[in-house]
């Protein structure tokens, strides 16, 4: 049987408040009763002390030796005087337990032999009968017990006071119980309502709706509501991510299919590229075996075989290097490299080749530092400049520019000629892709240089692209991040 949390709270609060009020009433009334008992004991003890003092005073004033004779002769008088003194009924007993003086009528005397016997042993005794409390204290004369003094004390006033207090507690306790129950129910209902709302929110989430509000509370329920809200957002995001991953998986399958085709094309290309120089070498070897004494043929064969062998060696090195870059994450020996100085050194080494081909070199270099692998940077710039030479026009021009822009350094290599159509500008960075295969064979190109350059640039955290190309000139743009330790910034945080 399902019981609502509100009902459980109400029952619990009613029982708790009832038990609290009942326990508090019992404890307070018991405390009041104990306090009255202590007061009675103190009052009656003072009465007993007063009676003893008066009797001893009268005894010594009489000058008698026998206190028993003294009590028999003066008992009635002593009892009357003490009664007037303390305004309480008094009975005096001798050492044998006989009454020698009393202010009570004979018919109203109560059976008190047990209490008297106890008091005759030198102890204080109490006895309650109806609304009366009987107090028995030893009578001491000359440091010896001479009898017992009985003092009667009415409890009616105490009983009336106790009953009045109990009535007040019943009325006030009932009112407090009702008021406390109403306030507590109203207070705890705010928690119950919050819990019920959270339960409803969980049902909403269970039904697939993750748009739920947040409880405006500054307590644990508010924090729990925020937690459920963020959890619903995470579930929604996770489901969306799963859907995205599903789409990505489908895309990955498509890419894998495409990659398989590209792999087959790559194998076909590399087979063809290796087969072409090998065919040339084999052909010349066959001619040499047929015409071993032809000096011109031997010289021509030596030149072609040497050229094709170098081409094969270069192709193998580049294939291995490119494969290693794609497959392994080599640790780069990064150091501070000054770009303009490196470009000047490379251009100086290649200047003789440019002059031989009648190519004019122009440079506009700004000093800039990058954190990079020097060997890889050298390989990148050499390859790009080598292509600028290979695919240049007769009596052409190469313009190398280096400048800082934002947090990066830009390197532009511009050469005359070498037009690259816009649709081909991304493909030239693919392995074995060549725009003009005949010219590539004439220049010794393998179609791997730019693919290798791109991988090296990416490893350095940079980018490379064909910035511009037309019938007149072609410009390659390489971008690397500047070394932060060498940058000077202005007040706005911009690099100067």
Tab-separated table of C-alpha atoms in Angstrom:
chain	number	residue	atom	x	y	z
A	1	UNK	CA	0.000	0.000	0.000
A	2	UNK	CA	1.484	3.331	-1.091
A	3	UNK	CA	1.349	6.113	1.521
A	4	UNK	CA	2.018	9.696	0.482
A	5	UNK	CA	5.015	11.442	2.009
A	6	UNK	CA	2.689	14.237	3.198
A	7	UNK	CA	0.610	11.764	5.240
A	8	UNK	CA	3.763	10.181	6.652
A	9	UNK	CA	5.068	13.605	7.654
A	10	UNK	CA	1.732	14.568	9.267
A	11	UNK	CA	1.499	11.342	11.299
A	12	UNK	CA	5.128	11.606	12.360
A	13	UNK	CA	4.748	15.247	13.409
A	14	UNK	CA	1.542	14.539	15.363
A	15	UNK	CA	3.178	11.668	17.263
A	16	UNK	CA	6.397	13.618	17.834
A	17	UNK	CA	4.630	16.741	19.126
A	18	UNK	CA	2.248	14.707	21.322
A	19	UNK	CA	5.131	12.761	22.828
A	20	UNK	CA	7.126	15.962	23.363
A	21	UNK	CA	4.263	17.826	25.078
A	22	UNK	CA	3.388	14.766	27.208
A	23	UNK	CA	6.992	14.167	28.269
A	24	UNK	CA	7.512	17.864	29.000
A	25	UNK	CA	4.322	18.001	31.106
A	26	UNK	CA	5.314	14.900	33.106
A	27	UNK	CA	8.811	16.246	33.749
A	28	UNK	CA	7.610	19.722	34.762
A	29	UNK	CA	4.862	18.389	37.056
A	30	UNK	CA	7.308	15.964	38.600
A	31	UNK	CA	9.715	18.831	39.148
A	32	UNK	CA	6.974	20.907	40.788
A	33	UNK	CA	6.082	17.978	43.042
A	34	UNK	CA	9.691	17.374	44.042
A	35	UNK	CA	10.163	21.080	44.746
A	36	UNK	CA	7.125	21.080	47.071
A	37	UNK	CA	8.395	17.984	48.871
A	38	UNK	CA	11.734	19.703	49.477
A	39	UNK	CA	9.927	22.792	50.764
A	40	UNK	CA	7.783	20.650	53.110
A	41	UNK	CA	10.827	18.851	54.425
A	42	UNK	CA	12.598	22.141	55.161
A	43	UNK	CA	9.487	23.667	56.818
A	44	UNK	CA	8.738	20.575	58.914
A	45	UNK	CA	12.404	20.232	59.894
A	46	UNK	CA	12.373	23.851	61.111
A	47	UNK	CA	9.130	23.149	63.027
A	48	UNK	CA	10.720	20.116	64.686
A	49	UNK	CA	13.818	22.113	65.603
A	50	UNK	CA	11.669	24.904	67.080
A	51	UNK	CA	9.630	22.394	69.126
A	52	UNK	CA	12.796	20.712	70.446
A	53	UNK	CA	14.301	24.048	71.470
A	54	UNK	CA	11.153	25.135	73.307
A	55	UNK	CA	10.735	21.814	75.159
A	56	UNK	CA	14.421	21.813	76.203
A	57	UNK	CA	14.120	25.402	77.382
A	58	UNK	CA	11.088	24.524	79.536
A	59	UNK	CA	12.778	21.374	80.836
A	60	UNK	CA	15.896	23.174	82.037
A	61	UNK	CA	13.792	25.967	83.556
A	62	UNK	CA	11.911	23.418	85.688
A	63	UNK	CA	15.120	21.923	87.045
A	64	UNK	CA	13.824	18.340	86.987
A	65	UNK	CA	16.044	15.282	86.638
A	66	UNK	CA	13.481	12.971	84.992
A	67	UNK	CA	12.443	14.115	81.520
A	68	UNK	CA	9.727	11.401	81.553
A	69	UNK	CA	8.140	13.010	84.606
A	70	UNK	CA	8.586	16.405	82.943
A	71	UNK	CA	6.728	15.245	79.822
A	72	UNK	CA	3.898	13.622	81.798
A	73	UNK	CA	3.328	16.757	83.867
A	74	UNK	CA	3.762	19.366	81.097
A	75	UNK	CA	2.959	17.458	77.863
A	76	UNK	CA	-0.436	19.024	77.250
A	77	UNK	CA	0.854	22.522	77.959
A	78	UNK	CA	3.879	21.994	75.699
A	79	UNK	CA	1.709	20.690	72.821
A	80	UNK	CA	-0.670	23.660	73.094
A	81	UNK	CA	2.142	26.202	73.106
A	82	UNK	CA	3.946	24.607	70.135
A	83	UNK	CA	0.614	24.458	68.272
A	84	UNK	CA	0.179	28.196	68.788
A	85	UNK	CA	3.816	28.786	67.838
A	86	UNK	CA	3.815	26.947	64.469
A	87	UNK	CA	0.063	26.954	63.827
A	88	UNK	CA	0.065	23.204	63.168
A	89	UNK	CA	-1.541	20.300	65.117
A	90	UNK	CA	1.039	18.683	67.449
A	91	UNK	CA	1.215	15.399	69.396
A	92	UNK	CA	4.031	14.641	71.879
A	93	UNK	CA	4.960	11.012	72.678
A	94	UNK	CA	7.199	9.814	75.509
A	95	UNK	CA	9.994	7.293	75.104
A	96	UNK	CA	7.495	4.438	75.382
A	97	UNK	CA	5.321	5.783	72.549
A	98	UNK	CA	2.553	7.023	74.831
A	99	UNK	CA	0.811	10.326	74.124
A	100	UNK	CA	1.688	12.902	76.777
A	101	UNK	CA	0.298	15.949	74.952
A	102	UNK	CA	-1.969	16.517	71.940
A	103	UNK	CA	-3.831	19.324	70.228
A	104	UNK	CA	-5.999	16.883	68.250
A	105	UNK	CA	-9.317	15.454	69.469
A	106	UNK	CA	-8.919	11.861	70.644
A	107	UNK	CA	-11.286	10.529	67.997
A	108	UNK	CA	-9.333	12.112	65.180
A	109	UNK	CA	-6.014	10.518	66.108
A	110	UNK	CA	-4.679	8.187	63.420
A	111	UNK	CA	-2.963	4.846	63.764
A	112	UNK	CA	0.691	5.841	63.623
A	113	UNK	CA	2.416	3.141	65.660
A	114	UNK	CA	4.665	2.075	62.821
A	115	UNK	CA	5.924	5.585	62.133
A	116	UNK	CA	6.351	6.225	65.901
A	117	UNK	CA	8.441	3.075	66.345
A	118	UNK	CA	10.641	4.230	63.435
A	119	UNK	CA	11.032	7.709	64.946
A	120	UNK	CA	11.874	6.202	68.398
A	121	UNK	CA	14.961	4.739	66.749
A	122	UNK	CA	16.267	8.291	66.283
A	123	UNK	CA	15.099	8.690	62.669
A	124	UNK	CA	12.703	11.053	60.917
A	125	UNK	CA	9.477	9.471	59.606
A	126	UNK	CA	6.738	10.643	57.240
A	127	UNK	CA	3.224	9.324	56.797
A	128	UNK	CA	0.553	10.555	54.360
A	129	UNK	CA	-3.145	9.998	54.924
A	130	UNK	CA	-5.603	11.762	52.647
A	131	UNK	CA	-4.670	15.426	52.451
A	132	UNK	CA	-2.564	15.266	55.633
A	133	UNK	CA	1.166	14.717	55.983
A	134	UNK	CA	2.365	13.478	59.390
A	135	UNK	CA	5.917	14.367	60.350
A	136	UNK	CA	7.664	12.457	63.147
A	137	UNK	CA	10.939	13.761	64.605
A	138	UNK	CA	12.860	12.550	67.683
A	139	UNK	CA	12.540	14.660	70.891
A	140	UNK	CA	16.067	15.122	72.274
A	141	UNK	CA	16.669	16.218	75.897
A	142	UNK	CA	20.168	16.262	77.372
A	143	UNK	CA	21.472	14.568	74.202
A	144	UNK	CA	19.164	11.613	74.791
A	145	UNK	CA	15.966	10.716	73.003
A	146	UNK	CA	13.087	11.460	75.363
A	147	UNK	CA	10.250	10.844	72.929
A	148	UNK	CA	8.761	11.804	69.549
A	149	UNK	CA	7.133	14.988	68.281
A	150	UNK	CA	4.354	14.536	65.636
A	151	UNK	CA	3.440	17.544	63.485
A	152	UNK	CA	0.473	17.412	61.064
A	153	UNK	CA	0.736	19.334	57.793
A	154	UNK	CA	-2.188	19.859	55.373
A	155	UNK	CA	-1.499	19.027	51.701
A	156	UNK	CA	-4.741	20.482	50.396
A	157	UNK	CA	-3.164	23.747	49.298
A	158	UNK	CA	-0.417	21.828	47.477
A	159	UNK	CA	-2.946	19.468	45.859
A	160	UNK	CA	-5.002	22.431	44.660
A	161	UNK	CA	-1.871	24.121	43.272
A	162	UNK	CA	-0.711	20.887	41.609
A	163	UNK	CA	-4.130	20.289	40.028
A	164	UNK	CA	-4.209	23.877	38.797
A	165	UNK	CA	-0.762	23.520	37.206
A	166	UNK	CA	-1.797	20.219	35.625
A	167	UNK	CA	-4.953	21.810	34.211
A	168	UNK	CA	-2.896	24.680	32.765
A	169	UNK	CA	-0.506	22.203	31.178
A	170	UNK	CA	-3.373	20.256	29.641
A	171	UNK	CA	-4.949	23.395	28.160
A	172	UNK	CA	-1.705	25.073	27.077
A	173	UNK	CA	-0.148	21.793	25.932
A	174	UNK	CA	-3.176	21.021	23.776
A	175	UNK	CA	-3.092	24.517	22.273
A	176	UNK	CA	0.664	24.299	21.660
A	177	UNK	CA	0.243	20.844	20.178
A	178	UNK	CA	-2.431	22.020	17.739
A	179	UNK	CA	-0.606	25.235	16.837
A	180	UNK	CA	2.760	23.465	16.529
A	181	UNK	CA	1.220	20.741	14.389
A	182	UNK	CA	-0.331	23.294	12.014
A	183	UNK	CA	2.907	25.309	11.719
A	184	UNK	CA	5.039	22.171	11.339
A	185	UNK	CA	2.722	20.719	8.690
A	186	UNK	CA	2.808	23.992	6.758
A	187	UNK	CA	6.610	24.121	7.034
A	188	UNK	CA	7.249	20.486	6.152
A	189	UNK	CA	4.703	20.614	3.347
A	190	UNK	CA	7.035	23.029	1.568
A	191	UNK	CA	9.658	20.252	1.644
A	192	UNK	CA	7.119	17.616	0.670
A	193	UNK	CA	5.922	19.724	-2.254
A	194	UNK	CA	9.530	20.175	-3.376
A	195	UNK	CA	10.151	16.422	-3.187
A	196	UNK	CA	6.931	15.704	-5.094
A	197	UNK	CA	7.945	18.216	-7.772
A	198	UNK	CA	11.342	16.534	-8.103
A	199	UNK	CA	9.562	13.192	-8.406
A	200	UNK	CA	7.381	14.609	-11.188
A	201	UNK	CA	10.492	15.995	-12.915
A	202	UNK	CA	12.087	12.544	-12.828
A	203	UNK	CA	8.935	11.102	-14.431
A	204	UNK	CA	9.157	13.786	-17.139
A	205	UNK	CA	12.806	12.872	-17.804
A	206	UNK	CA	11.872	9.182	-17.849
A	207	UNK	CA	9.366	9.947	-20.609
A	208	UNK	CA	12.112	11.508	-22.739
A	209	UNK	CA	11.480	15.209	-22.074
A	210	UNK	CA	14.644	16.815	-20.682
A	211	UNK	CA	13.354	20.403	-20.491
A	212	UNK	CA	12.573	20.754	-16.783
A	213	UNK	CA	12.590	23.868	-14.542
A	214	UNK	CA	14.784	24.383	-11.470
A	215	UNK	CA	13.272	24.810	-7.985
A	216	UNK	CA	13.937	28.306	-6.653
A	217	UNK	CA	15.172	27.195	-3.227
A	218	UNK	CA	18.326	28.025	-1.281
A	219	UNK	CA	18.727	24.664	0.429
A	220	UNK	CA	19.634	21.046	-0.324
A	221	UNK	CA	16.401	20.539	-2.300
A	222	UNK	CA	17.374	23.487	-4.496
A	223	UNK	CA	20.833	21.957	-4.982
A	224	UNK	CA	19.229	18.589	-5.739
A	225	UNK	CA	16.925	20.264	-8.263
A	226	UNK	CA	19.919	21.906	-9.928
A	227	UNK	CA	21.672	18.535	-9.953
A	228	UNK	CA	18.671	16.881	-11.632
A	229	UNK	CA	18.486	19.763	-14.116
A	230	UNK	CA	22.156	19.503	-15.031
A	231	UNK	CA	21.883	15.723	-15.126
A	232	UNK	CA	18.960	16.009	-17.564
A	233	UNK	CA	21.042	18.403	-19.663
A	234	UNK	CA	23.927	15.929	-19.623
A	235	UNK	CA	21.601	13.087	-20.611
A	236	UNK	CA	20.204	15.224	-23.417
A	237	UNK	CA	23.721	16.185	-24.518
A	238	UNK	CA	24.893	12.570	-24.293
A	239	UNK	CA	21.978	11.406	-26.417
A	240	UNK	CA	22.731	14.177	-28.904
A	241	UNK	CA	26.407	13.195	-28.826
A	242	UNK	CA	25.442	9.579	-29.442
A	243	UNK	CA	23.433	10.680	-32.439
A	244	UNK	CA	26.347	12.774	-33.639
A	245	UNK	CA	28.695	9.840	-33.073
A	246	UNK	CA	26.310	7.690	-35.081
A	247	UNK	CA	26.473	10.232	-37.891
A	248	UNK	CA	30.244	10.397	-37.529
A	249	UNK	CA	30.427	6.617	-37.623
A	250	UNK	CA	28.491	6.578	-40.865
A	251	UNK	CA	30.792	9.291	-42.183
A	252	UNK	CA	33.820	7.308	-41.000
A	253	UNK	CA	32.573	4.248	-42.852
A	254	UNK	CA	32.212	6.370	-45.963
A	255	UNK	CA	35.690	7.808	-45.423
A	256	UNK	CA	37.126	4.345	-44.886
A	257	UNK	CA	35.579	3.268	-48.148
A	258	UNK	CA	37.072	6.337	-49.806
A	259	UNK	CA	40.400	5.704	-48.074
A	260	UNK	CA	40.408	2.156	-49.382
A	261	UNK	CA	39.984	3.507	-52.895
A	262	UNK	CA	42.726	6.080	-52.291
A	263	UNK	CA	44.969	3.352	-50.923
A	264	UNK	CA	44.446	1.318	-54.066
A	265	UNK	CA	45.158	4.429	-56.134
A	266	UNK	CA	48.267	5.140	-54.047
A	267	UNK	CA	49.542	1.604	-54.553
A	268	UNK	CA	48.803	1.897	-58.267
A	269	UNK	CA	50.608	5.251	-58.446
A	270	UNK	CA	53.644	4.115	-56.498
A	271	UNK	CA	53.814	0.931	-58.560
A	272	UNK	CA	53.653	2.986	-61.737
A	273	UNK	CA	56.181	5.533	-60.470
A	274	UNK	CA	58.655	2.831	-59.494
A	275	UNK	CA	58.025	0.863	-62.667
A	276	UNK	CA	58.743	3.804	-65.027
A	277	UNK	CA	62.418	4.379	-64.049
A	278	UNK	CA	62.978	0.636	-63.733
A	279	UNK	CA	61.632	0.178	-67.264
A	280	UNK	CA	64.033	2.854	-68.543
A	281	UNK	CA	66.958	1.220	-66.748
A	282	UNK	CA	66.026	-2.243	-68.056
A	283	UNK	CA	65.632	-0.898	-71.595
A	284	UNK	CA	69.099	0.650	-71.596
A	285	UNK	CA	70.607	-2.484	-70.078
A	286	UNK	CA	69.047	-4.500	-72.913
A	287	UNK	CA	70.474	-2.046	-75.486
A	288	UNK	CA	73.916	-2.263	-73.896
A	289	UNK	CA	73.815	-6.060	-74.084
A	290	UNK	CA	72.842	-5.780	-77.761
A	291	UNK	CA	75.367	-3.047	-78.676
A	292	UNK	CA	78.170	-3.305	-76.133
A	293	UNK	CA	80.696	-1.456	-78.315
A	294	UNK	CA	78.544	1.637	-79.016
A	295	UNK	CA	80.298	4.377	-77.035
A	296	UNK	CA	77.523	6.941	-77.534
A	297	UNK	CA	74.936	4.429	-76.323
A	298	UNK	CA	77.044	3.588	-73.272
A	299	UNK	CA	77.418	7.273	-72.363
A	300	UNK	CA	73.708	7.911	-72.867
A	301	UNK	CA	72.824	4.777	-70.837
A	302	UNK	CA	75.157	5.812	-68.014
A	303	UNK	CA	73.539	9.221	-67.842
A	304	UNK	CA	69.938	7.922	-67.946
A	305	UNK	CA	70.549	5.038	-65.521
A	306	UNK	CA	72.277	7.382	-63.061
A	307	UNK	CA	69.450	9.904	-63.317
A	308	UNK	CA	66.726	7.258	-62.881
A	309	UNK	CA	68.624	5.652	-59.980
A	310	UNK	CA	68.801	8.995	-58.160
A	311	UNK	CA	65.097	9.486	-58.875
A	312	UNK	CA	64.303	6.055	-57.408
A	313	UNK	CA	66.451	6.759	-54.352
A	314	UNK	CA	64.755	10.123	-53.798
A	315	UNK	CA	61.335	8.538	-54.246
A	316	UNK	CA	62.080	5.754	-51.739
A	317	UNK	CA	63.414	8.244	-49.155
A	318	UNK	CA	60.360	10.468	-49.483
A	319	UNK	CA	57.897	7.558	-49.324
A	320	UNK	CA	59.573	6.240	-46.169
A	321	UNK	CA	59.728	9.711	-44.602
A	322	UNK	CA	56.092	10.477	-45.437
A	323	UNK	CA	54.930	7.087	-44.156
A	324	UNK	CA	56.834	7.580	-40.897
A	325	UNK	CA	55.335	11.051	-40.373
A	326	UNK	CA	51.793	9.764	-40.874
A	327	UNK	CA	52.250	6.665	-38.727
A	328	UNK	CA	54.536	7.737	-35.877
A	329	UNK	CA	54.532	10.765	-33.601
A	330	UNK	CA	58.247	11.552	-33.540
A	331	UNK	CA	59.556	13.830	-30.811
A	332	UNK	CA	60.755	17.045	-32.428
A	333	UNK	CA	63.922	18.743	-31.238
A	334	UNK	CA	62.330	22.159	-30.926
A	335	UNK	CA	64.575	25.183	-30.516
A	336	UNK	CA	64.436	28.922	-31.109
A	337	UNK	CA	64.874	29.477	-34.857
A	338	UNK	CA	65.293	32.906	-36.488
A	339	UNK	CA	63.297	32.566	-39.728
A	340	UNK	CA	64.825	35.394	-41.773
A	341	UNK	CA	68.340	34.116	-41.074
A	342	UNK	CA	67.358	30.551	-42.069
A	343	UNK	CA	65.740	31.778	-45.312
A	344	UNK	CA	68.844	33.818	-46.201
A	345	UNK	CA	71.080	30.788	-45.629
A	346	UNK	CA	68.925	28.495	-47.802
A	347	UNK	CA	68.568	31.107	-50.571
A	348	UNK	CA	72.332	31.666	-50.509
A	349	UNK	CA	72.910	27.927	-50.986
A	350	UNK	CA	70.453	27.800	-53.912
A	351	UNK	CA	71.464	31.118	-55.509
A	352	UNK	CA	73.985	29.519	-57.876
A	353	UNK	CA	71.296	27.236	-59.306
A	354	UNK	CA	68.958	30.222	-59.757
A	355	UNK	CA	71.631	32.255	-61.558
A	356	UNK	CA	72.370	29.318	-63.848
A	357	UNK	CA	68.693	29.304	-64.906
A	358	UNK	CA	68.562	33.110	-65.120
A	359	UNK	CA	66.104	33.414	-62.186
A	360	UNK	CA	66.154	36.683	-60.244
A	361	UNK	CA	65.833	36.407	-56.447
A	362	UNK	CA	64.228	39.133	-54.320
A	363	UNK	CA	63.765	39.037	-50.551
A	364	UNK	CA	61.879	41.150	-48.006
A	365	UNK	CA	62.547	39.624	-44.606
A	366	UNK	CA	61.461	40.724	-41.134
A	367	UNK	CA	63.258	39.283	-38.139
A	368	UNK	CA	61.039	36.719	-36.369
A	369	UNK	CA	61.582	33.763	-34.049
A	370	UNK	CA	59.676	30.472	-33.930
A	371	UNK	CA	59.994	27.452	-31.649
A	372	UNK	CA	60.529	24.621	-34.133
A	373	UNK	CA	62.699	21.719	-35.286
A	374	UNK	CA	65.484	23.341	-37.340
A	375	UNK	CA	66.020	20.312	-39.597
A	376	UNK	CA	62.306	20.097	-40.439
A	377	UNK	CA	62.116	23.859	-41.084
A	378	UNK	CA	65.115	23.590	-43.387
A	379	UNK	CA	63.481	20.701	-45.280
A	380	UNK	CA	60.206	22.665	-45.667
A	381	UNK	CA	61.823	25.810	-47.047
A	382	UNK	CA	64.229	23.912	-49.321
A	383	UNK	CA	61.361	21.934	-50.890
A	384	UNK	CA	59.177	25.009	-51.444
A	385	UNK	CA	62.065	27.002	-52.960
A	386	UNK	CA	63.102	23.995	-55.044
A	387	UNK	CA	59.575	23.838	-56.517
A	388	UNK	CA	59.704	27.611	-57.147
A	389	UNK	CA	62.864	27.028	-59.197
A	390	UNK	CA	61.642	23.896	-61.017
A	391	UNK	CA	58.319	25.356	-62.111
A	392	UNK	CA	59.564	28.879	-62.916
A	393	UNK	CA	59.706	30.490	-66.356
A	394	UNK	CA	62.852	31.298	-68.298
A	395	UNK	CA	64.486	34.431	-66.918
A	396	UNK	CA	61.838	34.362	-64.202
A	397	UNK	CA	61.681	35.765	-60.673
A	398	UNK	CA	61.351	34.437	-57.114
A	399	UNK	CA	60.160	36.760	-54.358
A	400	UNK	CA	60.521	35.534	-50.753
A	401	UNK	CA	58.760	37.572	-48.075
A	402	UNK	CA	58.740	37.057	-44.275
A	403	UNK	CA	56.670	39.205	-41.886
A	404	UNK	CA	54.874	39.072	-38.535
A	405	UNK	CA	51.092	39.253	-38.357
A	406	UNK	CA	49.298	38.877	-35.034
A	407	UNK	CA	50.784	35.962	-33.093
A	408	UNK	CA	52.171	34.317	-36.253
A	409	UNK	CA	54.952	34.691	-38.777
A	410	UNK	CA	53.963	34.524	-42.470
A	411	UNK	CA	56.351	33.218	-45.143
A	412	UNK	CA	55.363	33.857	-48.773
A	413	UNK	CA	57.259	32.273	-51.689
A	414	UNK	CA	56.197	33.762	-55.025
A	415	UNK	CA	57.505	32.590	-58.413
A	416	UNK	CA	56.630	33.479	-62.000
A	417	UNK	CA	54.715	30.811	-63.887
A	418	UNK	CA	53.583	27.497	-62.398
A	419	UNK	CA	49.858	28.215	-62.718
A	420	UNK	CA	47.730	25.994	-60.455
A	421	UNK	CA	43.947	25.896	-61.113
A	422	UNK	CA	41.834	26.636	-58.043
A	423	UNK	CA	40.284	23.154	-57.993
A	424	UNK	CA	43.768	21.603	-57.915
A	425	UNK	CA	45.249	23.726	-55.107
A	426	UNK	CA	44.429	21.273	-52.312
A	427	UNK	CA	45.163	18.156	-54.336
A	428	UNK	CA	48.810	19.094	-54.970
A	429	UNK	CA	49.520	18.297	-51.291
A	430	UNK	CA	48.379	14.675	-51.820
A	431	UNK	CA	51.034	11.964	-52.391
A	432	UNK	CA	51.963	11.365	-56.082
A	433	UNK	CA	49.647	14.103	-57.300
A	434	UNK	CA	51.187	16.090	-60.178
A	435	UNK	CA	49.665	18.684	-62.448
A	436	UNK	CA	51.974	18.016	-65.404
A	437	UNK	CA	53.423	14.499	-65.281
A	438	UNK	CA	55.653	14.995	-68.324
A	439	UNK	CA	57.233	18.119	-66.845
A	440	UNK	CA	57.594	16.413	-63.484
A	441	UNK	CA	59.597	13.623	-65.060
A	442	UNK	CA	61.768	16.186	-66.849
A	443	UNK	CA	62.426	18.058	-63.587
A	444	UNK	CA	62.830	14.861	-61.547
A	445	UNK	CA	59.624	15.404	-59.566
A	446	UNK	CA	58.105	12.465	-57.695
A	447	UNK	CA	54.817	14.025	-56.547
A	448	UNK	CA	55.814	13.464	-52.908
A	449	UNK	CA	57.599	16.720	-52.055
A	450	UNK	CA	54.600	18.883	-51.151
A	451	UNK	CA	52.864	16.001	-49.345
A	452	UNK	CA	55.965	15.628	-47.179
A	453	UNK	CA	56.190	19.408	-46.675
A	454	UNK	CA	52.566	19.585	-45.503
A	455	UNK	CA	53.103	16.831	-42.909
A	456	UNK	CA	56.229	18.579	-41.602
A	457	UNK	CA	54.428	21.941	-41.405
A	458	UNK	CA	51.539	20.381	-39.438
A	459	UNK	CA	54.035	18.763	-37.050
A	460	UNK	CA	55.427	22.257	-36.352
A	461	UNK	CA	51.933	23.576	-35.583
A	462	UNK	CA	51.701	25.555	-38.825
A	463	UNK	CA	49.715	25.651	-42.079
A	464	UNK	CA	50.584	25.750	-45.777
A	465	UNK	CA	48.400	26.677	-48.747
A	466	UNK	CA	48.424	28.103	-52.251
A	467	UNK	CA	47.612	31.739	-51.519
A	468	UNK	CA	47.286	32.839	-55.121
A	469	UNK	CA	47.993	31.518	-58.614
A	470	UNK	CA	47.387	32.931	-62.078
A	471	UNK	CA	49.046	32.923	-65.496
A	472	UNK	CA	51.720	35.351	-64.256
A	473	UNK	CA	52.735	34.095	-60.821
A	474	UNK	CA	52.053	31.545	-58.063
A	475	UNK	CA	52.335	32.276	-54.327
A	476	UNK	CA	52.679	29.718	-51.515
A	477	UNK	CA	51.883	30.864	-47.944
A	478	UNK	CA	53.350	29.151	-44.863
A	479	UNK	CA	52.246	30.268	-41.367
A	480	UNK	CA	53.961	29.377	-38.064
A	481	UNK	CA	53.192	30.557	-34.493
A	482	UNK	CA	55.753	32.984	-33.069
A	483	UNK	CA	57.888	32.049	-30.059
A	484	UNK	CA	56.100	33.733	-27.106
A	485	UNK	CA	59.378	34.193	-25.208
A	486	UNK	CA	60.718	36.511	-27.922
A	487	UNK	CA	57.546	38.579	-28.448
A	488	UNK	CA	57.147	42.178	-27.278
A	489	UNK	CA	53.568	43.331	-26.773
A	490	UNK	CA	51.997	46.785	-26.576
A	491	UNK	CA	49.474	47.997	-23.962
A	492	UNK	CA	46.617	46.204	-25.781
A	493	UNK	CA	48.472	42.869	-25.791
A	494	UNK	CA	49.312	43.029	-29.507
A	495	UNK	CA	52.729	41.888	-30.704
A	496	UNK	CA	54.957	44.799	-31.705
